[in-house]
Amino acid sequence: ATPSLTTNGQACAGAAVSTQITVNPNPVMNAPASASFCHGSTAAFNFSSNIVNGVTYAWTNTNPAIGLGASGNGNISFPAQNTTAAPISGTINVTPTYTANGVACPGAPQTFTIQVIPNPGVDPQANVTLCAGAQSSVINFTSPVAGSTFSWNNANTAIAKTYTGLEQIPTAAEASQIADQLLALFSSDIVTGK
């Protein structure tokens, strides 16, 4: 800009002065994908945007029970937590901010969900004692966590041939069709559930 002063029809120019105007961009954050994790595993998210340097990320979490605090800054990494019998979730809202020349410019926030799935267990089974050749009933496995599946194996092949399966231990008749002729029937003390 160049100032001037006019007096009695005479214009006098002053010294020019330059001023720089810098316009900072607003960062555009890359949207994180929602994800599910097992209890005890590490949940990690690295944030990024269209601006490589100078961007910070502030986030909030609607459910600290998943193992992540209610708010924080920067990338997220934490041991996922869920000691209930059903999946739980937290909604994460992240706001990127670009700072240059002392001016902070926020970008549009991004939202995603972190789900933590509980680790299933097997409800205890009563021991079963049978006479050789006697008919058993099906032993059904259950868990306090809905939707759990089970695998098991016979840990004592002296009692019966090696046999593994899913979900339940079959009756003697069903087992003999799958594993040739079983020498005896299964009992819970020779079967390991997983």
PDB file of C-alpha atoms in Angstrom:
ATOM      1  CA  ALA A   1       0.000   0.000   0.000  1.00  0.00           C
ATOM      2  CA  THR A   2       1.222   3.536  -0.859  1.00  0.00           C
ATOM      3  CA  PRO A   3      -0.049   6.459   1.280  1.00  0.00           C
ATOM      4  CA  SER A   4      -0.554   9.958  -0.120  1.00  0.00           C
ATOM      5  CA  LEU A   5      -1.458  13.388   1.276  1.00  0.00           C
ATOM      6  CA  THR A   6      -3.032  16.151  -0.734  1.00  0.00           C
ATOM      7  CA  THR A   7      -2.910  19.766   0.588  1.00  0.00           C
ATOM      8  CA  ASN A   8      -3.738  22.920  -1.372  1.00  0.00           C
ATOM      9  CA  GLY A   9      -3.888  20.888  -4.567  1.00  0.00           C
ATOM     10  CA  GLN A  10      -0.485  19.345  -4.017  1.00  0.00           C
ATOM     11  CA  ALA A  11      -0.328  15.505  -3.693  1.00  0.00           C
ATOM     12  CA  CYS A  12       2.617  14.065  -1.806  1.00  0.00           C
ATOM     13  CA  ALA A  13       3.294  10.327  -1.952  1.00  0.00           C
ATOM     14  CA  GLY A  14       4.630   8.443   1.044  1.00  0.00           C
ATOM     15  CA  ALA A  15       6.789   5.340   1.216  1.00  0.00           C
ATOM     16  CA  ALA A  16       5.116   2.110   0.090  1.00  0.00           C
ATOM     17  CA  VAL A  17       4.466  -0.557   2.714  1.00  0.00           C
ATOM     18  CA  SER A  18       4.006  -4.259   1.901  1.00  0.00           C
ATOM     19  CA  THR A  19       1.856  -6.615   3.961  1.00  0.00           C
ATOM     20  CA  GLN A  20       1.636 -10.343   3.435  1.00  0.00           C
ATOM     21  CA  ILE A  21      -1.695 -12.109   3.938  1.00  0.00           C
ATOM     22  CA  THR A  22      -1.488 -15.873   4.439  1.00  0.00           C
ATOM     23  CA  VAL A  23      -4.572 -18.045   4.231  1.00  0.00           C
ATOM     24  CA  ASN A  24      -4.180 -21.374   6.005  1.00  0.00           C
ATOM     25  CA  PRO A  25      -5.996 -24.365   4.494  1.00  0.00           C
ATOM     26  CA  ASN A  26      -8.531 -26.392   6.431  1.00  0.00           C
ATOM     27  CA  PRO A  27      -7.357 -30.001   6.679  1.00  0.00           C
ATOM     28  CA  VAL A  28      -9.453 -32.737   5.050  1.00  0.00           C
ATOM     29  CA  MET A  29      -9.120 -35.840   7.205  1.00  0.00           C
ATOM     30  CA  ASN A  30      -9.055 -39.335   5.703  1.00  0.00           C
ATOM     31  CA  ALA A  31     -12.046 -41.188   7.150  1.00  0.00           C
ATOM     32  CA  PRO A  32     -11.054 -44.017   9.545  1.00  0.00           C
ATOM     33  CA  ALA A  33     -12.912 -47.309   9.044  1.00  0.00           C
ATOM     34  CA  SER A  34     -14.982 -48.737  11.877  1.00  0.00           C
ATOM     35  CA  ALA A  35     -13.534 -51.984  13.269  1.00  0.00           C
ATOM     36  CA  SER A  36     -14.118 -54.799  15.769  1.00  0.00           C
ATOM     37  CA  PHE A  37     -11.561 -56.220  18.222  1.00  0.00           C
ATOM     38  CA  CYS A  38     -11.487 -59.102  20.700  1.00  0.00           C
ATOM     39  CA  HIS A  39     -11.161 -58.343  24.412  1.00  0.00           C
ATOM     40  CA  GLY A  40      -7.464 -57.966  25.283  1.00  0.00           C
ATOM     41  CA  SER A  41      -6.252 -57.275  21.746  1.00  0.00           C
ATOM     42  CA  THR A  42      -4.693 -53.965  20.691  1.00  0.00           C
ATOM     43  CA  ALA A  43      -6.956 -51.503  18.895  1.00  0.00           C
ATOM     44  CA  ALA A  44      -4.898 -49.002  16.869  1.00  0.00           C
ATOM     45  CA  PHE A  45      -5.822 -46.167  14.504  1.00  0.00           C
ATOM     46  CA  ASN A  46      -3.381 -43.788  12.778  1.00  0.00           C
ATOM     47  CA  PHE A  47      -4.970 -40.566  11.531  1.00  0.00           C
ATOM     48  CA  SER A  48      -3.998 -38.678   8.366  1.00  0.00           C
ATOM     49  CA  SER A  49      -5.216 -35.863   6.139  1.00  0.00           C
ATOM     50  CA  ASN A  50      -4.449 -34.049   2.889  1.00  0.00           C
ATOM     51  CA  ILE A  51      -1.839 -31.990   4.778  1.00  0.00           C
ATOM     52  CA  VAL A  52       1.222 -34.021   5.743  1.00  0.00           C
ATOM     53  CA  ASN A  53       2.673 -31.825   8.509  1.00  0.00           C
ATOM     54  CA  GLY A  54       1.240 -29.469  11.090  1.00  0.00           C
ATOM     55  CA  VAL A  55      -2.079 -31.263  11.664  1.00  0.00           C
ATOM     56  CA  THR A  56      -3.181 -32.372  15.123  1.00  0.00           C
ATOM     57  CA  TYR A  57      -6.123 -34.638  15.933  1.00  0.00           C
ATOM     58  CA  ALA A  58      -8.419 -34.259  18.938  1.00  0.00           C
ATOM     59  CA  TRP A  59     -10.902 -37.057  19.624  1.00  0.00           C
ATOM     60  CA  THR A  60     -13.763 -37.980  21.934  1.00  0.00           C
ATOM     61  CA  ASN A  61     -15.160 -41.410  22.806  1.00  0.00           C
ATOM     62  CA  THR A  62     -18.774 -42.064  23.840  1.00  0.00           C
ATOM     63  CA  ASN A  63     -18.004 -45.269  25.785  1.00  0.00           C
ATOM     64  CA  PRO A  64     -14.833 -45.472  27.943  1.00  0.00           C
ATOM     65  CA  ALA A  65     -15.854 -49.034  28.945  1.00  0.00           C
ATOM     66  CA  ILE A  66     -14.162 -50.250  25.726  1.00  0.00           C
ATOM     67  CA  GLY A  67     -10.804 -49.369  27.321  1.00  0.00           C
ATOM     68  CA  LEU A  68     -10.262 -45.983  25.645  1.00  0.00           C
ATOM     69  CA  GLY A  69     -10.518 -42.706  27.564  1.00  0.00           C
ATOM     70  CA  ALA A  70     -13.352 -40.234  27.041  1.00  0.00           C
ATOM     71  CA  SER A  71     -11.096 -37.830  25.110  1.00  0.00           C
ATOM     72  CA  GLY A  72      -7.536 -37.355  23.914  1.00  0.00           C
ATOM     73  CA  ASN A  73      -5.200 -36.159  21.178  1.00  0.00           C
ATOM     74  CA  GLY A  74      -3.205 -37.880  18.457  1.00  0.00           C
ATOM     75  CA  ASN A  75      -3.378 -41.416  17.131  1.00  0.00           C
ATOM     76  CA  ILE A  76      -5.265 -44.067  19.095  1.00  0.00           C
ATOM     77  CA  SER A  77      -3.773 -47.298  20.465  1.00  0.00           C
ATOM     78  CA  PHE A  78      -5.154 -49.144  23.489  1.00  0.00           C
ATOM     79  CA  PRO A  79      -5.911 -52.658  24.831  1.00  0.00           C
ATOM     80  CA  ALA A  80      -9.561 -53.326  23.987  1.00  0.00           C
ATOM     81  CA  GLN A  81     -11.702 -54.178  27.041  1.00  0.00           C
ATOM     82  CA  ASN A  82     -15.013 -56.000  27.416  1.00  0.00           C
ATOM     83  CA  THR A  83     -15.778 -58.217  30.415  1.00  0.00           C
ATOM     84  CA  THR A  84     -19.504 -58.435  29.652  1.00  0.00           C
ATOM     85  CA  ALA A  85     -21.291 -61.262  27.828  1.00  0.00           C
ATOM     86  CA  ALA A  86     -22.130 -59.183  24.728  1.00  0.00           C
ATOM     87  CA  PRO A  87     -20.295 -56.881  22.292  1.00  0.00           C
ATOM     88  CA  ILE A  88     -19.975 -53.222  23.309  1.00  0.00           C
ATOM     89  CA  SER A  89     -19.123 -50.200  21.142  1.00  0.00           C
ATOM     90  CA  GLY A  90     -17.822 -46.661  21.391  1.00  0.00           C
ATOM     91  CA  THR A  91     -18.310 -43.918  18.814  1.00  0.00           C
ATOM     92  CA  ILE A  92     -15.143 -41.913  18.153  1.00  0.00           C
ATOM     93  CA  ASN A  93     -15.337 -38.335  16.851  1.00  0.00           C
ATOM     94  CA  VAL A  94     -12.033 -36.898  15.537  1.00  0.00           C
ATOM     95  CA  THR A  95     -11.403 -33.245  14.636  1.00  0.00           C
ATOM     96  CA  PRO A  96      -8.276 -32.358  12.628  1.00  0.00           C
ATOM     97  CA  THR A  97      -6.671 -28.925  13.117  1.00  0.00           C
ATOM     98  CA  TYR A  98      -3.934 -27.363  10.982  1.00  0.00           C
ATOM     99  CA  THR A  99      -1.795 -24.674  12.673  1.00  0.00           C
ATOM    100  CA  ALA A 100       0.576 -22.284  10.860  1.00  0.00           C
ATOM    101  CA  ASN A 101       1.769 -18.759  11.672  1.00  0.00           C
ATOM    102  CA  GLY A 102       0.005 -18.952  15.011  1.00  0.00           C
ATOM    103  CA  VAL A 103      -3.433 -19.529  13.465  1.00  0.00           C
ATOM    104  CA  ALA A 104      -5.295 -22.832  14.040  1.00  0.00           C
ATOM    105  CA  CYS A 105      -7.763 -23.921  11.352  1.00  0.00           C
ATOM    106  CA  PRO A 106     -10.047 -26.884  12.132  1.00  0.00           C
ATOM    107  CA  GLY A 107     -11.297 -29.287   9.487  1.00  0.00           C
ATOM    108  CA  ALA A 108     -14.530 -31.263   9.310  1.00  0.00           C
ATOM    109  CA  PRO A 109     -14.673 -33.995  11.992  1.00  0.00           C
ATOM    110  CA  GLN A 110     -14.786 -37.699  11.150  1.00  0.00           C
ATOM    111  CA  THR A 111     -16.716 -40.320  13.105  1.00  0.00           C
ATOM    112  CA  PHE A 112     -16.185 -44.080  13.356  1.00  0.00           C
ATOM    113  CA  THR A 113     -17.095 -46.933  15.705  1.00  0.00           C
ATOM    114  CA  ILE A 114     -14.908 -49.302  17.728  1.00  0.00           C
ATOM    115  CA  GLN A 115     -16.619 -52.548  18.756  1.00  0.00           C
ATOM    116  CA  VAL A 116     -15.097 -54.840  21.386  1.00  0.00           C
ATOM    117  CA  ILE A 117     -16.211 -58.479  21.403  1.00  0.00           C
ATOM    118  CA  PRO A 118     -16.027 -60.465  24.666  1.00  0.00           C
ATOM    119  CA  ASN A 119     -13.914 -63.606  24.893  1.00  0.00           C
ATOM    120  CA  PRO A 120     -16.220 -66.620  25.266  1.00  0.00           C
ATOM    121  CA  GLY A 121     -15.957 -69.245  27.969  1.00  0.00           C
ATOM    122  CA  VAL A 122     -17.393 -72.732  28.362  1.00  0.00           C
ATOM    123  CA  ASP A 123     -19.947 -73.409  31.070  1.00  0.00           C
ATOM    124  CA  PRO A 124     -18.788 -76.265  33.350  1.00  0.00           C
ATOM    125  CA  GLN A 125     -19.866 -79.798  32.426  1.00  0.00           C
ATOM    126  CA  ALA A 126     -20.567 -82.502  34.950  1.00  0.00           C
ATOM    127  CA  ASN A 127     -18.341 -85.579  34.822  1.00  0.00           C
ATOM    128  CA  VAL A 128     -19.922 -88.660  33.246  1.00  0.00           C
ATOM    129  CA  THR A 129     -19.108 -92.264  34.118  1.00  0.00           C
ATOM    130  CA  LEU A 130     -20.396 -95.072  31.870  1.00  0.00           C
ATOM    131  CA  CYS A 131     -19.996 -98.786  31.543  1.00  0.00           C
ATOM    132  CA  ALA A 132     -18.270 -99.991  28.378  1.00  0.00           C
ATOM    133  CA  GLY A 133     -20.821-100.193  25.580  1.00  0.00           C
ATOM    134  CA  ALA A 134     -23.473 -98.198  27.436  1.00  0.00           C
ATOM    135  CA  GLN A 135     -25.443 -95.548  25.562  1.00  0.00           C
ATOM    136  CA  SER A 136     -24.724 -91.912  26.423  1.00  0.00           C
ATOM    137  CA  SER A 137     -26.774 -88.830  25.788  1.00  0.00           C
ATOM    138  CA  VAL A 138     -25.502 -85.891  23.752  1.00  0.00           C
ATOM    139  CA  ILE A 139     -23.360 -83.460  25.740  1.00  0.00           C
ATOM    140  CA  ASN A 140     -24.173 -79.912  24.605  1.00  0.00           C
ATOM    141  CA  PHE A 141     -21.680 -77.135  25.296  1.00  0.00           C
ATOM    142  CA  THR A 142     -22.926 -73.707  26.384  1.00  0.00           C
ATOM    143  CA  SER A 143     -21.335 -70.338  27.064  1.00  0.00           C
ATOM    144  CA  PRO A 144     -22.450 -67.147  28.814  1.00  0.00           C
ATOM    145  CA  VAL A 145     -21.503 -65.335  25.574  1.00  0.00           C
ATOM    146  CA  ALA A 146     -24.214 -65.667  22.927  1.00  0.00           C
ATOM    147  CA  GLY A 147     -23.079 -66.897  19.520  1.00  0.00           C
ATOM    148  CA  SER A 148     -20.071 -68.847  20.868  1.00  0.00           C
ATOM    149  CA  THR A 149     -18.925 -71.935  18.996  1.00  0.00           C
ATOM    150  CA  PHE A 150     -16.869 -74.783  20.436  1.00  0.00           C
ATOM    151  CA  SER A 151     -14.190 -77.226  19.374  1.00  0.00           C
ATOM    152  CA  TRP A 152     -13.087 -80.219  21.417  1.00  0.00           C
ATOM    153  CA  ASN A 153     -10.933 -83.308  21.255  1.00  0.00           C
ATOM    154  CA  ASN A 154     -10.653 -86.656  23.026  1.00  0.00           C
ATOM    155  CA  ALA A 155      -7.576 -86.458  25.250  1.00  0.00           C
ATOM    156  CA  ASN A 156      -7.517 -90.196  26.095  1.00  0.00           C
ATOM    157  CA  THR A 157      -7.328 -92.382  23.003  1.00  0.00           C
ATOM    158  CA  ALA A 158      -7.032 -95.513  25.165  1.00  0.00           C
ATOM    159  CA  ILE A 159     -10.736 -95.141  25.902  1.00  0.00           C
ATOM    160  CA  ALA A 160     -11.821 -94.207  22.371  1.00  0.00           C
ATOM    161  CA  LYS A 161     -10.213 -93.552  19.018  1.00  0.00           C
ATOM    162  CA  THR A 162      -8.951 -90.057  18.301  1.00  0.00           C
ATOM    163  CA  TYR A 163     -12.005 -87.957  17.669  1.00  0.00           C
ATOM    164  CA  THR A 164     -12.615 -84.231  17.460  1.00  0.00           C
ATOM    165  CA  GLY A 165     -15.663 -82.153  16.737  1.00  0.00           C
ATOM    166  CA  LEU A 166     -17.582 -78.961  16.992  1.00  0.00           C
ATOM    167  CA  GLU A 167     -20.540 -77.804  19.091  1.00  0.00           C
ATOM    168  CA  GLN A 168     -21.365 -81.035  20.948  1.00  0.00           C
ATOM    169  CA  ILE A 169     -20.190 -84.549  21.750  1.00  0.00           C
ATOM    170  CA  PRO A 170     -22.405 -86.966  19.805  1.00  0.00           C
ATOM    171  CA  THR A 171     -24.115 -90.087  21.075  1.00  0.00           C
ATOM    172  CA  ALA A 172     -22.315 -93.381  20.660  1.00  0.00           C
ATOM    173  CA  ALA A 173     -24.316 -94.294  17.576  1.00  0.00           C
ATOM    174  CA  GLU A 174     -23.566 -90.974  15.851  1.00  0.00           C
ATOM    175  CA  ALA A 175     -19.895 -91.118  16.794  1.00  0.00           C
ATOM    176  CA  SER A 176     -19.431 -94.636  15.468  1.00  0.00           C
ATOM    177  CA  GLN A 177     -20.623 -93.549  12.023  1.00  0.00           C
ATOM    178  CA  ILE A 178     -18.011 -90.779  11.882  1.00  0.00           C
ATOM    179  CA  ALA A 179     -15.013 -92.330  13.637  1.00  0.00           C
ATOM    180  CA  ASP A 180     -15.309 -96.031  12.820  1.00  0.00           C
ATOM    181  CA  GLN A 181     -16.119 -98.079  15.898  1.00  0.00           C
ATOM    182  CA  LEU A 182     -15.521 -96.272  19.166  1.00  0.00           C
ATOM    183  CA  LEU A 183     -14.223 -98.506  21.928  1.00  0.00           C
ATOM    184  CA  ALA A 184     -16.112 -96.632  24.585  1.00  0.00           C
ATOM    185  CA  LEU A 185     -18.250 -93.571  25.021  1.00  0.00           C
ATOM    186  CA  PHE A 186     -17.052 -90.093  25.799  1.00  0.00           C
ATOM    187  CA  SER A 187     -17.046 -88.509  29.219  1.00  0.00           C
ATOM    188  CA  SER A 188     -16.290 -84.896  30.078  1.00  0.00           C
ATOM    189  CA  ASP A 189     -13.074 -85.795  31.911  1.00  0.00           C
ATOM    190  CA  ILE A 190     -11.494 -86.997  28.638  1.00  0.00           C
ATOM    191  CA  VAL A 191     -12.732 -84.168  26.472  1.00  0.00           C
ATOM    192  CA  THR A 192     -11.171 -80.726  26.380  1.00  0.00           C
ATOM    193  CA  GLY A 193     -13.430 -77.889  25.254  1.00  0.00           C
ATOM    194  CA  LYS A 194     -11.993 -74.789  23.573  1.00  0.00           C
TER     195      LYS A 194
END
